[in-house]
Amino acid sequence: MDSRLVQDSQMAVKKAADIFDKCLRFDKAKELMSQGLYPYFRVIESAQEPEIIINGRRMIMIGSNNYLGLTNHPKVKEAAIEAIKKYGTGCAGSRFLNGTLDIHVKLEEKLARFMRKEAALVFSTGFQVNLGVISALVGKDDIVIIDKMDHASIIDGCRLSFGDIRKFRHNDMNDLERVLKEYEAKDKLIVVDGVFSMEGDIASLPEIITLARKYGARVMVDDAHGIGVLGQSGRGTAEHFGLEDDVDLIMGTYSKSLASIGGFIAGSADVIHYIKHCARPLIFSASPPPASVASVSAALDIIENEPERREALWRNTKKMFNGFNELGFEVGPSQTPIIPIVVGENHNAFLMAMMLQEEGIFANVAVSPAVPNGKALIRTSYMATHTEEQLDKVLEAFKKVGKKLGFIN
């Protein structure tokens, strides 16, 4: 073969695109690791309690969504153990075919009663609920309208649908009305978080419902961080506002107050029946394992029978909100046990998280693009089971680190 042809062929091979090139170029995380500022995938060696163990060291946990402290509750653990004894560790199939156990059906009935809806449907993860429900309901001629700060699972559910996606500015009702008015003639679904997971603020649900009625839209609320926390009975954002009959669909997850993993959607019987037969993430995923289902059922009983847990959660929340404000931190717009501390640039958040860890405090980091540029934050969240002494230690650590970094005087 002509040497020039061989050379040209070799050059072509060298220049050929490789889909893994992006992996080789990705160095952001490695840079943080080299600087000792990497706050992700930290390995925990204990249960999600107010105190945890990392590398054999005991730390106070203020980065968990275990709001009611139920993940290590004896009744919840016992329910999981008994379910494994009876049903084994998994279902070996989807709900659609061989994976529906009697405890799945009983939990759906229980969730429907608790949420004051006609029916409910359980999924294997909360993320899958939003993927499945939104993509099943929103067709190619439909509009799905979302808050710009909605959870990633809502955004991905919209992408999986064949409908048009329209966003409105965060909790801006004038902007929502602008979008609704533009698409008045279309079938529309508004999807919002009940409690926004980074900022901790609550959706303007009364105004959203009013606008939805005015322009003929349906409303779905992702209440992952509201159930167990808001409302007199812990039924979430809709109960908090007295709008349970007005919200068409309520989505919830188990990985927060319900002490397990999985999720559900609750609404009218006809709509749930439709989703049950059209949601691909439900039909083509293995069903929730028995231990998870039994854990959720036990957690629901505790939520209904022990309202003092919710009262303790709110006492702790008020203490920390007041404490951070008195120290002079910039506290975000939170109205819930999620209390963000705004620290500015991304680097500030990474540095502060690691300094807090040195002080024995586990807190989470949220940086752009998860939050707006220049609004990086330390995301803190609280449990009903935190003690006064633990929370005082948290405030003392924030005071020490905040002064070192110049965030407070």
GROMACS .gro file of C-alpha atoms in nm:
model
  409
    1MET     CA    1   0.000   0.000   0.000
    2ASP     CA    2   0.121   0.352  -0.081
    3SER     CA    3   0.289   0.502   0.228
    4ARG     CA    4   0.088   0.821   0.189
    5LEU     CA    5  -0.237   0.624   0.206
    6VAL     CA    6  -0.119   0.451   0.521
    7GLN     CA    7  -0.025   0.785   0.676
    8ASP     CA    8  -0.360   0.941   0.581
    9SER     CA    9  -0.541   0.642   0.727
   10GLN     CA   10  -0.350   0.671   1.055
   11MET     CA   11  -0.423   1.043   1.080
   12ALA     CA   12  -0.791   0.977   1.021
   13VAL     CA   13  -0.791   0.726   1.307
   14LYS     CA   14  -0.619   0.977   1.535
   15LYS     CA   15  -0.875   1.243   1.452
   16ALA     CA   16  -1.175   1.015   1.489
   17ALA     CA   17  -1.425   1.134   1.749
   18ASP     CA   18  -1.445   0.942   2.075
   19ILE     CA   19  -1.753   0.972   2.292
   20PHE     CA   20  -1.533   0.918   2.599
   21ASP     CA   21  -1.330   1.234   2.530
   22LYS     CA   22  -1.562   1.435   2.754
   23CYS     CA   23  -1.482   1.197   3.040
   24LEU     CA   24  -1.108   1.256   2.999
   25ARG     CA   25  -1.161   1.632   2.992
   26PHE     CA   26  -1.381   1.639   3.302
   27ASP     CA   27  -1.158   1.773   3.578
   28LYS     CA   28  -1.379   1.990   3.803
   29ALA     CA   29  -1.430   1.721   4.066
   30LYS     CA   30  -1.063   1.615   4.054
   31GLU     CA   31  -0.955   1.975   4.118
   32LEU     CA   32  -1.174   1.990   4.429
   33MET     CA   33  -1.040   1.653   4.546
   34SER     CA   34  -0.681   1.772   4.507
   35GLN     CA   35  -0.761   2.080   4.718
   36GLY     CA   36  -0.940   1.880   4.988
   37LEU     CA   37  -1.266   2.058   4.910
   38TYR     CA   38  -1.472   1.776   4.758
   39PRO     CA   39  -1.804   1.755   4.950
   40TYR     CA   40  -1.977   1.474   4.760
   41PHE     CA   41  -2.007   1.096   4.802
   42ARG     CA   42  -1.891   1.115   5.162
   43VAL     CA   43  -1.914   0.766   5.309
   44ILE     CA   44  -2.138   0.732   5.614
   45GLU     CA   45  -2.091   0.430   5.839
   46SER     CA   46  -2.411   0.453   6.044
   47ALA     CA   47  -2.785   0.516   6.027
   48GLN     CA   48  -2.935   0.854   5.924
   49GLU     CA   49  -2.962   0.980   6.279
   50PRO     CA   50  -2.894   1.326   6.425
   51GLU     CA   51  -2.541   1.195   6.479
   52ILE     CA   52  -2.358   0.985   6.220
   53ILE     CA   53  -2.015   0.829   6.184
   54ILE     CA   54  -1.770   0.915   5.903
   55ASN     CA   55  -1.422   0.756   5.906
   56GLY     CA   56  -1.488   0.638   6.260
   57ARG     CA   57  -1.562   0.993   6.373
   58ARG     CA   58  -1.895   1.100   6.520
   59MET     CA   59  -2.054   1.404   6.356
   60ILE     CA   60  -2.382   1.597   6.382
   61MET     CA   61  -2.593   1.545   6.070
   62ILE     CA   62  -2.770   1.855   5.934
   63GLY     CA   63  -2.778   1.736   5.573
   64SER     CA   64  -3.046   1.467   5.587
   65ASN     CA   65  -3.408   1.475   5.472
   66ASN     CA   66  -3.505   1.237   5.754
   67TYR     CA   67  -3.730   1.513   5.892
   68LEU     CA   68  -3.927   1.305   6.142
   69GLY     CA   69  -3.637   1.079   6.236
   70LEU     CA   70  -3.812   0.761   6.126
   71THR     CA   71  -3.543   0.581   5.923
   72ASN     CA   72  -3.409   0.411   6.236
   73HIS     CA   73  -3.739   0.387   6.426
   74PRO     CA   74  -3.784   0.040   6.584
   75LYS     CA   75  -4.137  -0.005   6.443
   76VAL     CA   76  -4.025   0.087   6.091
   77LYS     CA   77  -3.728  -0.150   6.103
   78GLU     CA   78  -3.938  -0.432   6.248
   79ALA     CA   79  -4.196  -0.390   5.970
   80ALA     CA   80  -3.919  -0.417   5.709
   81ILE     CA   81  -3.777  -0.730   5.872
   82GLU     CA   82  -4.116  -0.902   5.890
   83ALA     CA   83  -4.185  -0.820   5.524
   84ILE     CA   84  -3.856  -0.976   5.418
   85LYS     CA   85  -3.935  -1.288   5.619
   86LYS     CA   86  -4.268  -1.328   5.442
   87TYR     CA   87  -4.200  -1.198   5.088
   88GLY     CA   88  -3.823  -1.217   5.045
   89THR     CA   89  -3.599  -0.931   4.933
   90GLY     CA   90  -3.751  -0.847   4.593
   91CYS     CA   91  -4.036  -0.900   4.351
   92ALA     CA   92  -3.835  -1.009   4.042
   93GLY     CA   93  -4.060  -0.820   3.803
   94SER     CA   94  -4.263  -0.508   3.732
   95ARG     CA   95  -4.592  -0.406   3.888
   96PHE     CA   96  -4.750  -0.457   3.545
   97LEU     CA   97  -4.673  -0.828   3.531
   98ASN     CA   98  -4.561  -1.041   3.827
   99GLY     CA   99  -4.448  -0.774   4.074
  100THR     CA  100  -4.772  -0.665   4.243
  101LEU     CA  101  -4.794  -0.799   4.598
  102ASP     CA  102  -5.090  -0.761   4.829
  103ILE     CA  103  -4.885  -0.519   5.039
  104HIS     CA  104  -4.839  -0.291   4.734
  105VAL     CA  105  -5.216  -0.268   4.697
  106LYS     CA  106  -5.271  -0.218   5.070
  107LEU     CA  107  -5.014   0.063   5.076
  108GLU     CA  108  -5.182   0.233   4.780
  109GLU     CA  109  -5.515   0.220   4.960
  110LYS     CA  110  -5.353   0.355   5.276
  111LEU     CA  111  -5.179   0.638   5.091
  112ALA     CA  112  -5.503   0.734   4.914
  113ARG     CA  113  -5.683   0.756   5.250
  114PHE     CA  114  -5.399   0.955   5.406
  115MET     CA  115  -5.382   1.200   5.115
  116ARG     CA  116  -5.764   1.230   5.097
  117LYS     CA  117  -5.769   1.117   4.733
  118GLU     CA  118  -5.966   0.845   4.552
  119ALA     CA  119  -5.661   0.641   4.452
  120ALA     CA  120  -5.283   0.619   4.468
  121LEU     CA  121  -5.012   0.437   4.275
  122VAL     CA  122  -4.667   0.343   4.408
  123PHE     CA  123  -4.343   0.357   4.208
  124SER     CA  124  -3.993   0.229   4.283
  125THR     CA  125  -3.842   0.577   4.321
  126GLY     CA  126  -3.971   0.930   4.356
  127PHE     CA  127  -3.776   1.028   4.045
  128GLN     CA  128  -3.969   0.765   3.848
  129VAL     CA  129  -4.302   0.906   3.967
  130ASN     CA  130  -4.236   1.238   3.796
  131LEU     CA  131  -4.091   1.072   3.488
  132GLY     CA  132  -4.390   0.840   3.457
  133VAL     CA  133  -4.678   1.070   3.547
  134ILE     CA  134  -4.573   1.372   3.341
  135SER     CA  135  -4.475   1.173   3.033
  136ALA     CA  136  -4.800   0.973   3.050
  137LEU     CA  137  -5.028   1.276   3.081
  138VAL     CA  138  -4.860   1.533   2.856
  139GLY     CA  139  -4.898   1.452   2.487
  140LYS     CA  140  -4.763   1.614   2.171
  141ASP     CA  141  -5.034   1.880   2.153
  142ASP     CA  142  -5.027   1.960   2.525
  143ILE     CA  143  -4.841   2.215   2.738
  144VAL     CA  144  -4.661   2.144   3.066
  145ILE     CA  145  -4.588   2.454   3.273
  146ILE     CA  146  -4.323   2.442   3.544
  147ASP     CA  147  -4.153   2.671   3.796
  148LYS     CA  148  -3.793   2.746   3.696
  149MET     CA  149  -3.675   2.609   4.032
  150ASP     CA  150  -3.862   2.277   4.004
  151HIS     CA  151  -3.677   1.956   4.087
  152ALA     CA  152  -3.467   1.783   3.820
  153SER     CA  153  -3.708   1.488   3.809
  154ILE     CA  154  -3.990   1.721   3.702
  155ILE     CA  155  -3.773   1.868   3.428
  156ASP     CA  156  -3.674   1.522   3.305
  157GLY     CA  157  -4.037   1.407   3.314
  158CYS     CA  158  -4.122   1.702   3.089
  159ARG     CA  159  -3.839   1.612   2.852
  160LEU     CA  160  -3.966   1.254   2.832
  161SER     CA  161  -4.311   1.376   2.733
  162PHE     CA  162  -4.403   1.482   2.380
  163GLY     CA  163  -4.555   1.810   2.497
  164ASP     CA  164  -4.421   2.164   2.490
  165ILE     CA  165  -4.245   2.282   2.806
  166ARG     CA  166  -4.292   2.635   2.936
  167LYS     CA  167  -4.127   2.778   3.250
  168PHE     CA  168  -4.229   3.069   3.469
  169ARG     CA  169  -4.009   3.270   3.706
  170HIS     CA  170  -3.982   3.121   4.053
  171ASN     CA  171  -4.308   3.171   4.245
  172ASP     CA  172  -4.391   3.465   4.015
  173MET     CA  173  -4.768   3.456   3.965
  174ASN     CA  174  -4.770   3.734   3.707
  175ASP     CA  175  -4.529   3.535   3.494
  176LEU     CA  176  -4.735   3.220   3.541
  177GLU     CA  177  -5.045   3.406   3.423
  178ARG     CA  178  -4.855   3.532   3.120
  179VAL     CA  179  -4.777   3.174   3.017
  180LEU     CA  180  -5.130   3.049   3.090
  181LYS     CA  181  -5.285   3.330   2.890
  182GLU     CA  182  -5.058   3.258   2.592
  183TYR     CA  183  -5.169   2.894   2.581
  184GLU     CA  184  -5.529   2.934   2.695
  185ALA     CA  185  -5.661   2.716   2.412
  186LYS     CA  186  -5.426   2.425   2.489
  187ASP     CA  187  -5.460   2.139   2.737
  188LYS     CA  188  -5.227   2.233   3.023
  189LEU     CA  189  -5.064   2.077   3.329
  190ILE     CA  190  -4.894   2.297   3.590
  191VAL     CA  191  -4.631   2.110   3.791
  192VAL     CA  192  -4.467   2.268   4.096
  193ASP     CA  193  -4.275   2.161   4.402
  194GLY     CA  194  -4.476   2.207   4.719
  195VAL     CA  195  -4.154   2.281   4.908
  196PHE     CA  196  -3.853   2.377   4.698
  197SER     CA  197  -3.568   2.149   4.798
  198MET     CA  198  -3.278   2.397   4.792
  199GLU     CA  199  -3.439   2.722   4.911
  200GLY     CA  200  -3.692   2.565   5.149
  201ASP     CA  201  -3.968   2.805   5.044
  202ILE     CA  202  -4.325   2.699   4.970
  203ALA     CA  203  -4.512   2.724   4.640
  204SER     CA  204  -4.777   2.998   4.616
  205LEU     CA  205  -5.041   2.731   4.589
  206PRO     CA  206  -5.357   2.940   4.649
  207GLU     CA  207  -5.266   3.176   4.364
  208ILE     CA  208  -5.161   2.886   4.141
  209ILE     CA  209  -5.498   2.716   4.194
  210THR     CA  210  -5.685   3.040   4.121
  211LEU     CA  211  -5.496   3.089   3.794
  212ALA     CA  212  -5.534   2.723   3.698
  213ARG     CA  213  -5.912   2.749   3.733
  214LYS     CA  214  -5.920   3.075   3.538
  215TYR     CA  215  -5.729   2.931   3.242
  216GLY     CA  216  -5.844   2.568   3.248
  217ALA     CA  217  -5.523   2.402   3.367
  218ARG     CA  218  -5.471   2.101   3.592
  219VAL     CA  219  -5.230   2.115   3.888
  220MET     CA  220  -4.978   1.859   4.009
  221VAL     CA  221  -4.776   1.919   4.326
  222ASP     CA  222  -4.448   1.739   4.395
  223ASP     CA  223  -4.467   1.728   4.775
  224ALA     CA  224  -4.152   1.528   4.844
  225HIS     CA  225  -4.040   1.773   5.115
  226GLY     CA  226  -4.389   1.870   5.235
  227ILE     CA  227  -4.546   1.538   5.333
  228GLY     CA  228  -4.492   1.464   5.702
  229VAL     CA  229  -4.378   1.823   5.756
  230LEU     CA  230  -4.657   2.064   5.655
  231GLY     CA  231  -5.024   2.061   5.748
  232GLN     CA  232  -5.198   1.988   6.074
  233SER     CA  233  -5.191   1.614   6.002
  234GLY     CA  234  -4.868   1.608   5.801
  235ARG     CA  235  -5.041   1.566   5.466
  236GLY     CA  236  -4.829   1.838   5.309
  237THR     CA  237  -4.859   2.163   5.119
  238ALA     CA  238  -5.219   2.119   5.005
  239GLU     CA  239  -5.334   2.061   5.363
  240HIS     CA  240  -5.119   2.352   5.480
  241PHE     CA  241  -5.323   2.584   5.255
  242GLY     CA  242  -5.656   2.399   5.294
  243LEU     CA  243  -5.655   2.309   4.923
  244GLU     CA  244  -5.661   1.929   4.927
  245ASP     CA  245  -5.974   1.913   4.712
  246ASP     CA  246  -5.832   2.163   4.462
  247VAL     CA  247  -5.497   2.002   4.378
  248ASP     CA  248  -5.552   1.741   4.107
  249LEU     CA  249  -5.243   1.528   4.167
  250ILE     CA  250  -5.011   1.502   4.467
  251MET     CA  251  -4.676   1.329   4.429
  252GLY     CA  252  -4.471   1.211   4.725
  253THR     CA  253  -4.149   1.029   4.796
  254TYR     CA  254  -4.055   0.785   5.070
  255SER     CA  255  -3.694   0.900   5.105
  256LYS     CA  256  -3.779   1.197   5.328
  257SER     CA  257  -4.037   1.168   5.606
  258LEU     CA  258  -4.154   0.821   5.501
  259ALA     CA  259  -3.824   0.652   5.591
  260SER     CA  260  -3.752   0.439   5.284
  261ILE     CA  261  -3.711   0.469   4.907
  262GLY     CA  262  -3.984   0.491   4.644
  263GLY     CA  263  -4.267   0.724   4.560
  264PHE     CA  264  -4.636   0.759   4.481
  265ILE     CA  265  -4.893   0.966   4.296
  266ALA     CA  266  -5.241   1.030   4.439
  267GLY     CA  267  -5.546   1.166   4.260
  268SER     CA  268  -5.879   1.072   4.107
  269ALA     CA  269  -5.941   0.705   4.033
  270ASP     CA  270  -5.973   0.755   3.656
  271VAL     CA  271  -5.649   0.949   3.627
  272ILE     CA  272  -5.456   0.700   3.840
  273HIS     CA  273  -5.600   0.415   3.633
  274TYR     CA  274  -5.475   0.585   3.316
  275ILE     CA  275  -5.127   0.646   3.459
  276LYS     CA  276  -5.114   0.285   3.577
  277HIS     CA  277  -5.146   0.167   3.217
  278CYS     CA  278  -4.943   0.437   3.040
  279ALA     CA  279  -4.646   0.529   3.262
  280ARG     CA  280  -4.342   0.360   3.110
  281PRO     CA  281  -4.118   0.403   3.418
  282LEU     CA  282  -4.379   0.208   3.615
  283ILE     CA  283  -4.446  -0.061   3.356
  284PHE     CA  284  -4.082  -0.128   3.270
  285SER     CA  285  -3.922  -0.111   3.617
  286ALA     CA  286  -3.909  -0.371   3.889
  287SER     CA  287  -4.161  -0.303   4.163
  288PRO     CA  288  -4.069  -0.164   4.507
  289PRO     CA  289  -3.919  -0.431   4.735
  290PRO     CA  290  -4.130  -0.565   5.023
  291ALA     CA  291  -3.913  -0.411   5.295
  292SER     CA  292  -3.957  -0.064   5.147
  293VAL     CA  293  -4.334  -0.100   5.117
  294ALA     CA  294  -4.373  -0.223   5.474
  295SER     CA  295  -4.146   0.056   5.606
  296VAL     CA  296  -4.363   0.324   5.446
  297SER     CA  297  -4.680   0.173   5.587
  298ALA     CA  298  -4.531   0.174   5.938
  299ALA     CA  299  -4.405   0.532   5.892
  300LEU     CA  300  -4.754   0.649   5.793
  301ASP     CA  301  -4.894   0.501   6.114
  302ILE     CA  302  -4.635   0.690   6.319
  303ILE     CA  303  -4.704   1.018   6.139
  304GLU     CA  304  -5.075   0.984   6.214
  305ASN     CA  305  -5.032   0.867   6.573
  306GLU     CA  306  -4.738   1.081   6.691
  307PRO     CA  307  -4.805   1.447   6.599
  308GLU     CA  308  -4.554   1.545   6.867
  309ARG     CA  309  -4.277   1.452   6.622
  310ARG     CA  310  -4.390   1.725   6.384
  311GLU     CA  311  -4.414   1.969   6.674
  312ALA     CA  312  -4.055   1.887   6.774
  313LEU     CA  313  -3.941   1.934   6.415
  314TRP     CA  314  -4.089   2.283   6.402
  315ARG     CA  315  -3.941   2.377   6.741
  316ASN     CA  316  -3.599   2.279   6.611
  317THR     CA  317  -3.658   2.461   6.284
  318LYS     CA  318  -3.757   2.783   6.463
  319LYS     CA  319  -3.453   2.761   6.691
  320MET     CA  320  -3.212   2.725   6.399
  321PHE     CA  321  -3.376   2.990   6.184
  322ASN     CA  322  -3.358   3.241   6.470
  323GLY     CA  323  -3.006   3.130   6.559
  324PHE     CA  324  -2.865   3.183   6.209
  325ASN     CA  325  -3.035   3.521   6.180
  326GLU     CA  326  -2.898   3.635   6.516
  327LEU     CA  327  -2.547   3.533   6.410
  328GLY     CA  328  -2.584   3.751   6.101
  329PHE     CA  329  -2.584   3.488   5.826
  330GLU     CA  330  -2.773   3.550   5.503
  331VAL     CA  331  -3.056   3.301   5.538
  332GLY     CA  332  -3.255   3.221   5.225
  333PRO     CA  333  -3.633   3.250   5.187
  334SER     CA  334  -3.704   2.928   5.375
  335GLN     CA  335  -4.038   2.856   5.542
  336THR     CA  336  -3.956   2.495   5.629
  337PRO     CA  337  -3.694   2.274   5.803
  338ILE     CA  338  -3.470   2.331   5.498
  339ILE     CA  339  -3.261   2.637   5.595
  340PRO     CA  340  -3.008   2.753   5.334
  341ILE     CA  341  -2.711   2.970   5.431
  342VAL     CA  342  -2.612   3.183   5.131
  343VAL     CA  343  -2.232   3.218   5.098
  344GLY     CA  344  -2.184   3.365   4.749
  345GLU     CA  345  -1.935   3.202   4.513
  346ASN     CA  346  -1.912   2.825   4.463
  347HIS     CA  347  -1.564   2.808   4.618
  348ASN     CA  348  -1.698   2.961   4.941
  349ALA     CA  349  -1.952   2.681   4.975
  350PHE     CA  350  -1.694   2.406   4.918
  351LEU     CA  351  -1.453   2.564   5.166
  352MET     CA  352  -1.717   2.622   5.432
  353ALA     CA  353  -1.855   2.268   5.407
  354MET     CA  354  -1.511   2.118   5.466
  355MET     CA  355  -1.440   2.356   5.753
  356LEU     CA  356  -1.771   2.261   5.912
  357GLN     CA  357  -1.679   1.896   5.872
  358GLU     CA  358  -1.358   1.964   6.064
  359GLU     CA  359  -1.581   2.103   6.339
  360GLY     CA  360  -1.787   1.782   6.339
  361ILE     CA  361  -2.083   1.907   6.132
  362PHE     CA  362  -2.213   1.737   5.818
  363ALA     CA  363  -2.388   1.988   5.590
  364ASN     CA  364  -2.464   1.988   5.219
  365VAL     CA  365  -2.344   2.215   4.940
  366ALA     CA  366  -2.553   2.363   4.658
  367VAL     CA  367  -2.367   2.550   4.384
  368SER     CA  368  -2.447   2.682   4.037
  369PRO     CA  369  -2.612   2.571   3.815
  370ALA     CA  370  -2.831   2.414   4.087
  371VAL     CA  371  -2.865   2.765   4.231
  372PRO     CA  372  -2.813   3.104   4.060
  373ASN     CA  373  -2.457   3.227   4.004
  374GLY     CA  374  -2.321   3.402   4.311
  375LYS     CA  375  -2.584   3.240   4.533
  376ALA     CA  376  -2.404   2.920   4.635
  377LEU     CA  377  -2.525   2.795   4.969
  378ILE     CA  378  -2.479   2.556   5.255
  379ARG     CA  379  -2.804   2.361   5.265
  380THR     CA  380  -2.899   2.263   5.618
  381SER     CA  381  -3.202   2.057   5.718
  382TYR     CA  382  -3.331   1.942   6.053
  383MET     CA  383  -3.493   1.646   6.224
  384ALA     CA  384  -3.749   1.611   6.498
  385THR     CA  385  -3.492   1.403   6.685
  386HIS     CA  386  -3.214   1.665   6.705
  387THR     CA  387  -3.145   1.763   7.066
  388GLU     CA  388  -3.098   2.119   7.198
  389GLU     CA  389  -2.735   2.035   7.277
  390GLN     CA  390  -2.669   1.915   6.921
  391LEU     CA  391  -2.826   2.224   6.767
  392ASP     CA  392  -2.629   2.452   6.997
  393LYS     CA  393  -2.309   2.281   6.878
  394VAL     CA  394  -2.416   2.340   6.516
  395LEU     CA  395  -2.468   2.711   6.578
  396GLU     CA  396  -2.135   2.739   6.758
  397ALA     CA  397  -1.956   2.569   6.466
  398PHE     CA  398  -2.124   2.800   6.212
  399LYS     CA  399  -2.027   3.100   6.425
  400LYS     CA  400  -1.662   2.989   6.437
  401VAL     CA  401  -1.635   2.907   6.067
  402GLY     CA  402  -1.843   3.206   5.958
  403LYS     CA  403  -1.610   3.446   6.142
  404LYS     CA  404  -1.298   3.282   5.994
  405LEU     CA  405  -1.439   3.321   5.643
  406GLY     CA  406  -1.569   3.672   5.701
  407PHE     CA  407  -1.935   3.588   5.645
  408ILE     CA  408  -2.034   3.729   5.985
  409ASN     CA  409  -1.878   3.989   6.216
   0.00000   0.00000   0.00000
